Coordinates of C-alpha atoms in Angstrom, one line a residue:
M17 CA -16.2 -10.5 -11.0
K18 CA -18.0 -8.7 -8.1
K19 CA -16.5 -7.2 -5.0
D20 CA -18.0 -10.1 -2.7
E21 CA -16.3 -12.7 -4.7
L22 CA -13.2 -11.0 -5.0
I23 CA -12.7 -10.7 -1.3
R24 CA -13.9 -14.4 -0.6
C25 CA -11.4 -15.6 -3.6
C26 CA -8.7 -13.6 -1.3
Q27 CA -9.8 -14.7 2.2
E28 CA -9.6 -18.3 0.8
A29 CA -5.6 -17.4 -0.6
V30 CA -5.1 -16.1 2.8
K31 CA -6.1 -19.4 4.5
T32 CA -4.2 -21.4 2.2
E33 CA -1.0 -19.6 2.4
E34 CA -1.6 -19.8 6.3
S35 CA -2.3 -23.5 6.1
A36 CA 0.9 -23.7 4.0
N37 CA 3.0 -22.2 6.5
Q38 CA 1.8 -24.6 9.2
I39 CA 2.6 -27.9 6.8
Y40 CA 6.0 -26.1 6.0
M41 CA 6.7 -25.7 9.8
K42 CA 5.8 -29.2 10.8
H43 CA 8.0 -30.5 7.8
L44 CA 10.8 -28.4 8.9
S45 CA 10.4 -30.1 12.5
A46 CA 10.4 -33.4 11.3
I47 CA 13.3 -32.9 9.1
L48 CA 15.5 -31.4 11.5
L49 CA 14.7 -34.1 14.7
R50 CA 14.2 -37.3 12.5
S51 CA 15.5 -37.1 9.1
G52 CA 19.2 -38.1 9.8
L53 CA 20.4 -35.8 7.1
P54 CA 24.1 -34.6 7.3
E55 CA 24.2 -31.3 8.4
A56 CA 24.6 -29.8 5.1
D57 CA 21.9 -31.1 3.7
L58 CA 19.6 -30.0 6.9
R59 CA 21.1 -26.2 6.6
L60 CA 19.6 -26.7 3.0
A61 CA 16.5 -27.8 3.7
R62 CA 16.0 -25.2 6.9
E63 CA 16.8 -22.6 4.4
T64 CA 14.7 -23.5 1.6
L65 CA 11.5 -24.2 4.2
Q66 CA 12.4 -20.8 6.0
H67 CA 12.3 -19.0 2.8
L68 CA 9.2 -20.6 1.6
I69 CA 7.6 -19.1 4.9
R70 CA 8.7 -16.1 4.3
M71 CA 7.4 -15.6 1.3
N72 CA 4.0 -17.2 2.2
T73 CA 3.7 -14.7 4.9
E74 CA 4.9 -11.6 2.9
H75 CA 1.9 -13.1 0.3
I76 CA -0.5 -13.1 3.2
R77 CA 0.5 -9.3 4.4
M78 CA -0.1 -8.4 0.2
L79 CA -3.5 -10.3 0.4
E80 CA -4.8 -8.5 3.1
G81 CA -3.8 -5.3 1.8
L82 CA -5.5 -5.6 -1.1
L83 CA -8.5 -7.0 0.9
E84 CA -8.6 -3.7 2.9
K85 CA -8.3 -1.6 -0.2
V86 CA -11.0 -3.6 -1.9
R87 CA -13.1 -3.2 1.2
K88 CA -12.7 0.6 1.2
E89 CA -13.7 0.8 -2.3
E90 CA -16.9 2.0 -3.9
I91 CA -16.6 0.1 -7.1
D92 CA -18.4 -3.6 -7.3
V93 CA -16.9 -5.0 -10.4
Y94 CA -13.5 -6.0 -10.6

């Protein structure tokens, strides 16, 4: 894989993670406001979605770190 292709793939992965976080936030809002679920179920849903958001955010940070590293490297084949 060439450097430019790796960079493009990583950038696309960052966009995907960001989109997923937005979707999770919308689901979280809908569940909390309109689901009518019992409090225990709401708590579990909130914790689960917050965990997914945290993991996606961490993945974004990792990808951005990788992008920074790859952009600085002289090599062009990965």
